[in-house]
Short mmCIF file of C-alpha atoms and ligand atoms in Angstrom, two decimals:
data_model
loop_
_atom_site.label_atom_id
_atom_site.label_comp_id
_atom_site.label_asym_id
_atom_site.label_seq_id
_atom_site.Cartn_x
_atom_site.Cartn_y
_atom_site.Cartn_z
CA UNK A 1 2.24 7.35 -30.17
CA UNK A 2 3.17 7.54 -26.51
CA UNK A 3 2.74 4.29 -24.58
CA UNK A 4 -0.06 3.91 -22.06
CA UNK A 5 0.42 4.27 -18.32
CA UNK A 6 -1.66 2.28 -15.84
CA UNK A 7 -1.45 2.81 -12.10
CA UNK A 8 -2.66 0.26 -9.57
CA UNK A 9 -3.47 1.69 -6.18
CA UNK A 10 -4.66 0.29 -2.86
CA UNK A 11 -7.99 1.79 -1.86
CA UNK A 12 -7.79 1.34 1.93
CA UNK A 13 -4.92 0.41 4.29
CA UNK A 14 -2.86 -1.86 2.08
CA UNK A 15 -2.91 -5.62 1.63
CA UNK A 16 -5.83 -5.45 -0.79
CA UNK A 17 -4.09 -7.94 -3.05
CA UNK A 18 -2.51 -5.46 -5.45
CA UNK A 19 0.24 -7.97 -6.23
CA UNK A 20 -2.18 -10.37 -7.83
CA UNK A 21 -3.78 -7.73 -10.07
CA UNK A 22 -0.39 -6.31 -11.01
CA UNK A 23 0.94 -9.75 -11.77
CA UNK A 24 -1.91 -10.15 -14.27
CA UNK A 25 -1.63 -6.65 -15.79
CA UNK A 26 2.15 -6.93 -15.99
CA UNK A 27 1.80 -9.62 -18.63
CA UNK A 28 0.88 -6.84 -21.07
CA UNK A 29 3.32 -4.23 -19.76
CA UNK A 30 6.71 -3.40 -21.25
CA UNK A 31 7.83 -1.62 -18.09
CA UNK A 32 6.75 -2.24 -14.50
CA UNK A 33 7.67 0.25 -11.82
CA UNK A 34 7.52 0.79 -8.10
CA UNK A 35 7.13 4.47 -7.37
CA UNK A 36 6.50 4.91 -3.64
CA UNK A 37 7.18 3.45 -0.21
CA UNK A 38 9.94 1.00 0.53
CA UNK A 39 10.40 -2.42 2.07
CA UNK A 40 7.49 -1.70 4.41
CA UNK A 41 5.40 -3.05 1.53
CA UNK A 42 4.69 -6.73 1.33
CA UNK A 43 3.23 -8.29 -1.78
CA UNK A 44 2.58 -11.98 -1.86
CA UNK A 45 2.34 -13.45 -5.33
CA UNK A 46 1.47 -17.13 -5.68
CA UNK A 47 2.75 -18.84 -8.82
CA UNK A 48 2.22 -22.54 -9.42
CA UNK A 49 1.41 -22.97 -5.75
CA UNK A 50 4.65 -21.29 -4.61
CA UNK A 51 4.39 -18.00 -2.68
CA UNK A 52 6.86 -15.22 -3.40
CA UNK A 53 6.82 -12.43 -0.81
CA UNK A 54 8.14 -9.22 -2.38
CA UNK A 55 9.01 -6.00 -0.59
CA UNK A 56 10.85 -3.80 -3.05
CA UNK A 57 10.70 -5.46 -6.43
CA UNK A 58 7.47 -4.82 -8.32
CA UNK A 59 5.26 -7.90 -8.53
CA UNK A 60 5.45 -7.43 -12.30
CA UNK A 61 8.92 -8.96 -12.11
CA UNK A 62 7.28 -12.27 -13.02
CA UNK A 63 6.80 -11.10 -16.59
CA UNK A 64 10.25 -12.13 -17.84
CA UNK A 65 10.11 -9.63 -20.70
CA UNK A 66 9.30 -6.53 -18.66
CA UNK A 67 11.82 -3.92 -17.69
CA UNK A 68 11.75 -3.33 -13.96
CA UNK A 69 12.05 0.17 -12.56
CA UNK A 70 12.57 1.25 -8.97
CA UNK A 71 11.54 4.88 -9.25
CA UNK A 72 12.87 8.04 -7.64
CA UNK A 73 10.06 8.02 -5.08
CA UNK A 74 11.06 4.68 -3.54
CA UNK A 75 13.04 4.36 -0.32
CA UNK A 76 15.54 1.64 -1.17
CA UNK A 77 17.00 -0.66 1.44
CA UNK A 78 19.83 -2.13 -0.64
CA UNK A 79 20.27 -5.17 1.58
CA UNK A 80 16.59 -6.15 1.34
CA UNK A 81 16.55 -5.54 -2.41
CA UNK A 82 19.70 -7.55 -2.99
CA UNK A 83 18.37 -10.51 -0.99
CA UNK A 84 15.09 -10.39 -2.86
CA UNK A 85 16.83 -10.44 -6.22
CA UNK A 86 19.07 -13.31 -5.17
CA UNK A 87 16.12 -15.40 -4.00
CA UNK A 88 14.40 -14.99 -7.38
CA UNK A 89 17.55 -15.60 -9.39
CA UNK A 90 18.20 -18.77 -7.36
CA UNK A 91 14.77 -19.91 -8.59
CA UNK A 92 15.76 -19.22 -12.18
CA UNK A 93 14.03 -15.84 -12.55
CA UNK A 94 16.46 -13.40 -14.16
CA UNK A 95 16.16 -9.93 -12.62
CA UNK A 96 19.38 -7.90 -12.60
CA UNK A 97 19.84 -7.56 -16.34
CA UNK A 98 16.45 -5.81 -16.69
CA UNK A 99 16.46 -3.81 -13.47
CA UNK A 100 16.77 -0.01 -13.46
CA UNK A 101 17.15 1.72 -10.09
CA UNK A 102 16.72 5.47 -9.93
CA UNK A 103 19.85 7.35 -8.98
CA UNK A 104 17.55 9.74 -7.12
CA UNK A 105 15.97 7.10 -4.88
CA UNK A 106 16.83 7.63 -1.24
CA UNK A 107 18.69 4.90 0.60
CA UNK A 108 17.46 3.36 3.82
CA UNK A 109 20.64 3.46 5.89
CA UNK A 110 21.43 0.80 8.48
CA UNK A 111 20.36 3.04 11.33
CA UNK A 112 17.01 4.11 9.87
CA UNK A 113 15.15 0.98 11.04
CA UNK A 114 16.78 1.37 14.47
CA UNK A 115 15.58 4.96 14.67
CA UNK A 116 12.14 3.89 13.46
CA UNK A 117 11.84 1.55 16.40
CA UNK A 118 13.19 4.16 18.76
CA UNK A 119 10.83 6.89 17.55
CA UNK A 120 7.89 4.54 17.84
CA UNK A 121 8.89 3.85 21.44
CA UNK A 122 8.69 7.59 22.14
CA UNK A 123 5.13 7.87 20.86
CA UNK A 124 2.35 7.86 23.35
CA UNK A 125 -0.07 6.78 20.63
CA UNK A 126 1.71 4.10 18.64
CA UNK A 127 1.37 4.10 14.86
CA UNK A 128 2.33 0.44 14.58
CA UNK A 129 5.03 1.03 11.96
CA UNK A 130 6.63 -1.86 10.13
CA UNK A 131 10.04 -0.77 11.54
CA UNK A 132 11.57 -0.71 8.09
CA UNK A 133 12.95 2.81 8.60
CA UNK A 134 10.38 4.70 6.53
CA UNK A 135 9.75 7.63 8.89
CA UNK A 136 13.45 8.32 9.49
CA UNK A 137 14.49 8.00 5.83
CA UNK A 138 11.67 10.37 4.87
CA UNK A 139 12.79 12.87 7.51
CA UNK A 140 16.29 12.80 6.06
CA UNK A 141 14.98 13.12 2.50
CA UNK A 142 12.78 16.12 3.19
CA UNK A 143 15.30 17.61 5.62
CA UNK A 144 17.77 17.34 2.74
CA UNK A 145 20.24 15.29 4.74
CA UNK A 146 19.49 12.16 2.74
CA UNK A 147 21.75 9.73 0.93
CA UNK A 148 20.63 8.80 -2.56
CA UNK A 149 21.60 5.80 -4.65
CA UNK A 150 23.76 8.13 -6.73
CA UNK A 151 25.81 9.09 -3.65
CA UNK A 152 26.52 5.46 -2.99
CA UNK A 153 27.46 4.59 -6.52
CA UNK A 154 29.73 7.55 -6.98
CA UNK A 155 31.45 6.83 -3.67
CA UNK A 156 34.49 4.60 -4.05
CA UNK A 157 34.40 1.52 -1.87
CA UNK A 158 36.66 3.01 0.76
CA UNK A 159 34.43 6.06 0.89
CA UNK A 160 31.38 3.95 1.62
CA UNK A 161 32.30 3.69 5.25
CA UNK A 162 32.61 7.42 5.54
CA UNK A 163 29.25 7.98 3.82
CA UNK A 164 27.73 5.72 6.43
CA UNK A 165 29.83 7.29 9.17
CA UNK A 166 28.73 10.80 8.21
CA UNK A 167 25.16 9.69 8.36
CA UNK A 168 25.64 7.97 11.68
CA UNK A 169 27.13 11.04 13.23
CA UNK A 170 24.30 13.17 11.85
CA UNK A 171 21.68 10.76 13.14
CA UNK A 172 23.40 10.41 16.46
CA UNK A 173 23.72 14.17 16.79
CA UNK A 174 20.04 14.69 16.19
CA UNK A 175 18.66 11.77 18.10
CA UNK A 176 21.08 11.85 21.00
CA UNK A 177 19.52 15.12 21.94
CA UNK A 178 16.52 13.00 22.78
CA UNK A 179 18.13 10.22 24.73
CA UNK A 180 21.88 10.77 24.64
CA UNK A 181 24.23 7.81 24.47
CA UNK A 182 21.81 4.92 24.64
CA UNK A 183 20.36 5.37 21.20
CA UNK A 184 23.72 6.48 19.83
CA UNK A 185 25.22 3.20 20.92
CA UNK A 186 22.37 1.16 19.46
CA UNK A 187 22.75 2.93 16.15
CA UNK A 188 26.47 2.34 16.09
CA UNK A 189 26.01 -1.33 16.87
CA UNK A 190 23.34 -1.81 14.27
CA UNK A 191 25.49 -0.12 11.68
CA UNK A 192 28.57 -2.06 12.65
CA UNK A 193 26.64 -5.20 11.86
CA UNK A 194 25.48 -4.24 8.43
CA UNK A 195 28.03 -2.03 6.69
CA UNK A 196 29.56 -5.16 5.16
CA UNK A 197 26.19 -6.28 3.84
CA UNK A 198 25.67 -2.83 2.36
CA UNK A 199 28.98 -2.99 0.58
CA UNK A 200 28.12 -6.34 -0.96
CA UNK A 201 24.65 -5.18 -2.01
CA UNK A 202 25.79 -1.87 -3.43
CA UNK A 203 28.57 -3.50 -5.41
CA UNK A 204 25.97 -5.50 -7.35
CA UNK A 205 23.08 -3.02 -7.39
CA UNK A 206 25.35 -0.07 -8.22
CA UNK A 207 25.68 -1.32 -11.80
CA UNK A 208 21.92 -0.94 -12.23
CA UNK A 209 21.63 2.61 -10.88
CA UNK A 210 20.77 5.10 -13.61
CA UNK A 211 18.65 8.09 -14.68
CA UNK A 212 15.30 6.31 -14.74
CA UNK A 213 13.39 9.56 -15.37
CA UNK A 214 15.03 10.02 -18.72
CA UNK A 215 14.82 6.33 -19.61
CA UNK A 216 11.12 5.98 -18.71
CA UNK A 217 10.26 8.98 -20.87
CA UNK A 218 12.31 7.64 -23.79
CA UNK A 219 10.59 4.28 -23.51
CA UNK A 220 7.13 5.85 -23.31
CA UNK A 221 7.87 7.97 -26.37
CA UNK A 222 8.88 4.79 -28.18
CA UNK A 223 5.34 3.48 -27.50
CA UNK A 224 6.08 1.19 -24.58
CA UNK A 225 3.43 0.65 -21.91
CA UNK A 226 4.15 1.35 -18.27
CA UNK A 227 2.50 -0.23 -15.26
CA UNK A 228 3.05 1.56 -11.97
CA UNK A 229 2.58 -0.56 -8.94
CA UNK A 230 1.26 1.01 -5.78
CA UNK A 231 2.56 0.23 -2.33
CA UNK A 232 0.64 0.80 0.90
CA UNK A 233 -2.62 2.52 0.11
CA UNK A 234 -4.89 5.55 0.07
CA UNK A 235 -5.78 5.78 3.75
CA UNK A 236 -2.10 5.39 4.67
CA UNK A 237 -1.19 8.38 2.47
CA UNK A 238 0.57 11.02 4.56
CA UNK A 239 -1.67 13.76 3.10
CA UNK A 240 -4.96 12.06 2.27
CA UNK A 241 -4.88 9.41 5.03
CA UNK A 242 -5.63 9.48 8.73
CA UNK A 243 -2.51 11.32 9.89
CA UNK A 244 -0.48 10.49 11.95
CA UNK A 245 -1.55 6.86 11.45
CA UNK A 246 -0.09 6.88 7.97
CA UNK A 247 3.09 5.95 6.21
CA UNK A 248 5.76 8.51 5.27
CA UNK A 249 5.01 8.82 1.59
CA UNK A 250 2.20 9.46 -0.91
CA UNK A 251 0.79 6.15 -2.13
CA UNK A 252 -2.17 7.82 -3.91
CA UNK A 253 -2.15 8.02 -7.71
CA UNK A 254 -0.62 11.50 -7.84
CA UNK A 255 2.22 10.34 -5.58
CA UNK A 256 2.82 7.51 -7.99
CA UNK A 257 3.25 10.03 -10.80
CA UNK A 258 5.78 11.92 -8.68
CA UNK A 259 7.54 8.67 -7.82
CA UNK A 260 8.51 8.01 -11.43
CA UNK A 261 8.35 11.68 -12.48
CA UNK A 262 5.60 11.64 -15.08
CA UNK A 263 2.86 14.21 -15.48
CA UNK A 264 -0.62 13.30 -14.17
CA UNK A 265 -2.05 13.53 -17.69
CA UNK A 266 0.06 10.51 -18.65
CA UNK A 267 -2.17 8.20 -16.63
CA UNK A 268 -4.67 6.41 -18.85
CA UNK A 269 -6.04 4.04 -16.21
CA UNK A 270 -6.05 4.16 -12.43
CA UNK A 271 -7.22 0.87 -10.98
CA UNK A 272 -8.20 0.73 -7.33
CA UNK A 273 -7.85 -2.60 -5.55
CA UNK A 274 -10.09 -3.52 -2.64
CA UNK A 275 -11.14 -6.59 -0.76
CA UNK A 276 -14.77 -7.63 -0.39
CA UNK A 277 -14.18 -6.80 3.29
CA UNK A 278 -11.68 -4.49 4.99
CA UNK A 279 -8.50 -5.11 6.97
CA UNK A 280 -5.87 -2.98 8.58
CA UNK A 281 -2.49 -3.80 10.07
CA UNK A 282 -1.12 -1.31 12.57
CA UNK A 283 -2.97 1.27 14.63
CA UNK A 284 -5.43 3.97 13.63
CA UNK A 285 -9.14 4.38 12.97
CA UNK A 286 -11.06 1.53 11.34
CA UNK A 287 -14.76 2.16 11.74
CA UNK A 288 -16.07 -1.13 10.42
CA UNK A 289 -13.60 -3.28 12.36
CA UNK A 290 -15.22 -6.34 13.90
CA UNK A 291 -13.33 -7.44 17.00
CA UNK A 292 -15.72 -10.35 17.57
CA UNK A 293 -16.34 -13.66 15.87
CA UNK A 294 -16.97 -12.25 12.41
CA UNK A 295 -13.65 -10.42 12.35
CA UNK A 296 -11.84 -13.59 13.45
CA UNK A 297 -13.68 -15.62 10.84
CA UNK A 298 -12.60 -13.19 8.10
CA UNK A 299 -9.00 -13.30 9.38
CA UNK A 300 -8.83 -17.07 9.31
CA UNK A 301 -10.64 -17.59 6.02
CA UNK A 302 -8.77 -14.76 4.30
CA UNK A 303 -5.37 -15.64 5.86
CA UNK A 304 -5.07 -12.09 7.09
CA UNK A 305 -1.57 -12.04 8.54
CA UNK A 306 1.02 -9.45 7.45
CA UNK A 307 3.51 -10.38 4.71
CA UNK A 308 6.16 -8.03 6.11
CA UNK A 309 5.62 -8.36 9.85
CA UNK A 310 3.49 -11.51 10.26
CA UNK A 311 1.12 -9.53 12.48
CA UNK A 312 -2.56 -10.61 12.54
CA UNK A 313 -4.55 -8.03 10.60
CA UNK A 314 -7.57 -6.30 12.08
CA UNK A 315 -10.62 -7.31 10.02
CA UNK A 316 -14.13 -6.03 9.43
CA UNK A 317 -16.85 -5.24 6.91
CA UNK A 318 -16.47 -3.31 3.67
CA UNK A 319 -16.70 0.45 4.22
CA UNK A 320 -18.17 1.96 1.05
CA UNK A 321 -18.05 5.50 2.42
CA UNK A 322 -14.27 5.23 2.68
CA UNK A 323 -14.12 3.51 -0.71
CA UNK A 324 -15.91 6.43 -2.33
CA UNK A 325 -13.31 8.78 -0.87
CA UNK A 326 -10.62 6.60 -2.37
CA UNK A 327 -12.32 6.74 -5.78
CA UNK A 328 -12.23 10.53 -5.58
CA UNK A 329 -8.71 11.17 -4.33
CA UNK A 330 -7.21 8.71 -6.80
CA UNK A 331 -9.51 9.44 -9.74
CA UNK A 332 -10.16 5.72 -10.11
CA UNK A 333 -11.25 4.49 -13.54
CA UNK A 334 -11.81 0.88 -12.51
CA UNK A 335 -12.02 -1.41 -9.48
CA UNK A 336 -10.56 -4.81 -8.69
CA UNK A 337 -12.39 -6.66 -5.92
CA UNK A 338 -10.45 -9.43 -4.19
CA UNK A 339 -11.52 -12.16 -1.78
CA UNK A 340 -15.06 -12.50 -3.10
CA UNK A 341 -14.72 -16.20 -2.24
CA UNK A 342 -13.84 -15.35 1.38
CA UNK A 343 -16.80 -13.06 2.03
CA UNK A 344 -19.12 -15.56 0.32
CA UNK A 345 -18.72 -17.85 3.34
CA UNK A 346 -21.02 -15.59 5.34
CA UNK A 347 -24.78 -16.08 5.09
CA UNK A 348 -25.36 -12.34 5.59
CA UNK A 349 -22.77 -9.76 4.61
CA UNK A 350 -22.74 -6.30 6.09
CA UNK A 351 -21.56 -3.27 4.09
CA UNK A 352 -21.22 0.22 5.48
CA UNK A 353 -23.26 2.63 3.33
CA UNK A 354 -23.20 5.79 5.46
CA UNK A 355 -21.92 7.22 8.73
CA UNK A 356 -23.80 8.59 11.67
CA UNK A 357 -21.72 11.67 12.27
CA UNK A 358 -21.97 13.15 15.76
CA UNK A 359 -19.48 15.95 15.09
CA UNK A 360 -22.11 18.51 14.20
CA UNK A 361 -25.69 18.72 15.37
CA UNK A 362 -28.25 18.10 12.68
CA UNK A 363 -29.91 21.51 12.24
CA UNK A 364 -33.33 20.19 11.24
CA UNK A 365 -33.59 17.72 14.09
CA UNK A 366 -32.22 20.25 16.54
CA UNK A 367 -35.11 22.61 16.19
CA UNK A 368 -37.50 19.87 17.16
CA UNK A 369 -35.29 18.26 19.70
CA UNK A 370 -33.42 21.10 21.31
CA UNK A 371 -32.29 19.26 24.43
CA UNK A 372 -30.51 16.58 22.49
CA UNK A 373 -28.49 18.86 20.24
CA UNK A 374 -25.27 16.89 20.53
CA UNK A 375 -26.77 13.46 20.29
CA UNK A 376 -28.66 13.88 17.05
CA UNK A 377 -26.25 12.86 14.30
CA UNK A 378 -26.02 13.70 10.67
CA UNK A 379 -26.33 10.76 8.39
CA UNK A 380 -23.68 11.31 5.78
CA UNK A 381 -21.89 9.57 2.94
CA UNK A 382 -19.04 12.05 3.19
CA UNK A 383 -15.84 10.46 4.47
CA UNK A 384 -13.34 12.20 6.69
CA UNK A 385 -9.83 10.91 7.24
CA UNK A 386 -9.46 13.05 10.37
CA UNK A 387 -8.87 10.86 13.39
CA UNK A 388 -10.70 13.11 15.87
CA UNK A 389 -13.75 13.40 13.64
CA UNK A 390 -13.82 9.69 12.86
CA UNK A 391 -14.02 8.98 16.59
CA UNK A 392 -17.45 10.62 16.50
CA UNK A 393 -18.74 8.59 13.57
CA UNK A 394 -20.54 5.28 13.55
CA UNK A 395 -21.10 3.04 10.56
CA UNK A 396 -24.58 2.43 9.19
CA UNK A 397 -24.85 -0.98 7.58
CA UNK A 398 -26.92 -2.62 4.95
CA UNK A 399 -27.08 -6.40 4.87
CA UNK A 400 -26.70 -8.36 1.66
CA UNK A 401 -27.16 -12.06 1.03
CA UNK A 402 -24.09 -14.27 1.03
CA UNK A 403 -23.60 -18.05 0.87
CA UNK A 404 -21.93 -17.93 -2.54
CA UNK A 405 -20.78 -21.58 -2.34
CA UNK A 406 -17.49 -22.59 -3.96
CA UNK A 407 -16.76 -19.94 -6.58
CA UNK A 408 -13.02 -20.57 -6.80
CA UNK A 409 -13.28 -22.15 -10.25
CA UNK A 410 -15.57 -19.52 -11.76
CA UNK A 411 -13.92 -17.45 -14.50
CA UNK A 412 -16.85 -15.51 -15.98
CA UNK A 413 -19.03 -12.97 -14.20
CA UNK A 414 -22.19 -14.52 -15.61
CA UNK A 415 -21.29 -17.87 -14.01
CA UNK A 416 -21.23 -16.38 -10.51
CA UNK A 417 -24.24 -17.10 -8.28
CA UNK A 418 -26.84 -14.34 -8.19
CA UNK A 419 -25.92 -13.25 -4.63
CA UNK A 420 -22.29 -12.79 -5.62
CA UNK A 421 -23.31 -10.80 -8.70
CA UNK A 422 -25.57 -8.61 -6.57
CA UNK A 423 -22.79 -7.96 -4.09
CA UNK A 424 -20.48 -6.73 -6.85
CA UNK A 425 -23.21 -4.71 -8.53
CA UNK A 426 -23.91 -3.00 -5.20
CA UNK A 427 -20.26 -1.86 -5.01
CA UNK A 428 -20.23 -0.63 -8.61
CA UNK A 429 -23.51 1.24 -8.13
CA UNK A 430 -22.44 2.83 -4.85
CA UNK A 431 -19.12 4.10 -6.20
CA UNK A 432 -20.10 4.75 -9.80
CA UNK A 433 -16.88 3.02 -10.88
CA UNK A 434 -16.89 -0.15 -13.02
CA UNK A 435 -15.51 -3.41 -11.64
CA UNK A 436 -12.90 -4.85 -13.98
CA UNK A 437 -11.40 -7.71 -12.00
CA UNK A 438 -12.68 -10.05 -9.31
CA UNK A 439 -10.42 -12.31 -7.24
CA UNK A 440 -11.88 -15.69 -6.28
CA UNK A 441 -8.79 -17.36 -4.81
CA UNK A 442 -5.12 -16.76 -4.02
CA UNK A 443 -3.53 -17.98 -7.27
CA UNK A 444 -2.71 -15.78 -10.30
CA UNK A 445 -5.29 -17.73 -12.31
CA UNK A 446 -8.09 -17.21 -9.76
CA UNK A 447 -9.31 -14.07 -11.45
CA UNK A 448 -12.49 -13.06 -13.25
CA UNK A 449 -12.12 -10.36 -15.88
CA UNK A 450 -15.30 -8.38 -16.45
CA UNK A 451 -16.65 -4.93 -17.13
CA UNK A 452 -19.39 -4.54 -14.59
CA UNK A 453 -20.74 -1.05 -15.09
CA UNK A 454 -22.72 0.93 -12.53
CA UNK A 455 -26.43 0.86 -13.30
CA UNK A 456 -27.06 4.18 -11.59
P1 IMP B 501 5.47 2.48 8.15
O1 IMP B 501 5.14 2.65 6.71
O2 IMP B 501 6.34 1.28 8.42
O3 IMP B 501 6.00 3.72 8.77
O4 IMP B 501 4.10 2.15 8.92
C1 IMP B 501 3.05 3.10 9.04
C2 IMP B 501 1.71 2.42 8.99
O5 IMP B 501 1.48 1.91 7.68
C3 IMP B 501 1.54 1.22 9.93
O6 IMP B 501 0.20 1.18 10.35
C4 IMP B 501 1.85 0.04 9.04
O7 IMP B 501 1.27 -1.14 9.51
C5 IMP B 501 1.22 0.51 7.74
N1 IMP B 501 1.82 -0.08 6.54
C6 IMP B 501 2.99 0.26 5.94
N2 IMP B 501 3.19 -0.47 4.85
C7 IMP B 501 2.13 -1.26 4.71
C8 IMP B 501 1.75 -2.23 3.72
O8 IMP B 501 2.41 -2.48 2.73
N3 IMP B 501 0.54 -2.87 3.95
C9 IMP B 501 -0.23 -2.58 5.03
N4 IMP B 501 0.08 -1.68 5.95
C10 IMP B 501 1.26 -1.03 5.80
MG1 MG B 502 1.00 -6.15 1.89
#
């Protein structure tokens, strides 16, 4: 029988703590794969008190028996990947011998991060990119100018320079139209610095480049289980998210299928990870953001600073309207709720249960109140990821009781205080999706496994 495939996806803007859930699920997986994004991702896994920040390797790497796949959908920065592998191997975690990198994965060239920064500088409305080259590498991929891992491996060492050179001249040609020599020079300098590092990285990684599509299917047919690890998250999806404040890939579940080239019917479980509050790093709409004391309190208690960029994250209350959207577009079969301990520090916890939507007049109210046509909002549970429409929405909150006390040692749902149980039940009931995991602390062991079903 074919092995099972589980996908773990971020439900909001990333940093939901996917790494922790994946780390747990990976213990039962034969294969763990990254399928989307690139080194813009930052997963922080804490093992025995030591934090391992990962950008390109799946967090499942900590299961020493799992095969590790970097799928065709990933944008690979070889230098970052090589450094990450070395850091783990220096700590005694063997990686290379079980790593399989797709020959089809596109390479983040030395100048892509430089262009990323440059393009961001041209934008009137900043996206707040991580500057890891994602936009530019995606442009080259879809423009069919890209360089794939296969191109690197098949190039002899002395050809490597010319592969890079070709790309530089292409990039310079295109971008110099925008700001002639200045950017051209910056690109050349940046590349001059890192071609050597590329050569070193590719020499080692090249041996692990292969046809992962064929291998993954062979392994599945042999009954092995695959865990696909999401990067970024649903509302950063270039199609389903709040464009243009998105990343340059498809982190939703269907994108994850594309990123390892399996059919959507292969997915047996799609687990959506959320926090008991919301956070966002980078620009773009965030309706339940709290820029006051509560937001700061969440940031400090939840240590909400970016793994990749170190930026303080914007924080606010849990938006259930947006979560419902995420359940739909990913087809979630289960939820994992992190940071229950963090939100439990509040005496009263707000959750957004609907939006006041001022985009359209409410027809019923309008008849009565004709003069105020534009000010009478719809109350809706229907999410929109459209930036312009979101500007005309306001969250409607319900308040739940907090003060959970110290729950960091709790390992069974039934041992949680009533208020904490109610909070979780509220989420399950609102979304209609069962809660399977609850995070009560940063460590891999700080996890409650449950099957909290919706009651309505
Ligand atoms: P890019 O992916 O670097 O182009 O950044 C686009 C947007 O996605 C920015 O708002 C980033 O902050 C955000 N972003 C990208 N990767 C992650 C991630 O792994 N976690 C959280 N936000 C991310
Ligand atoms: Mg992250």
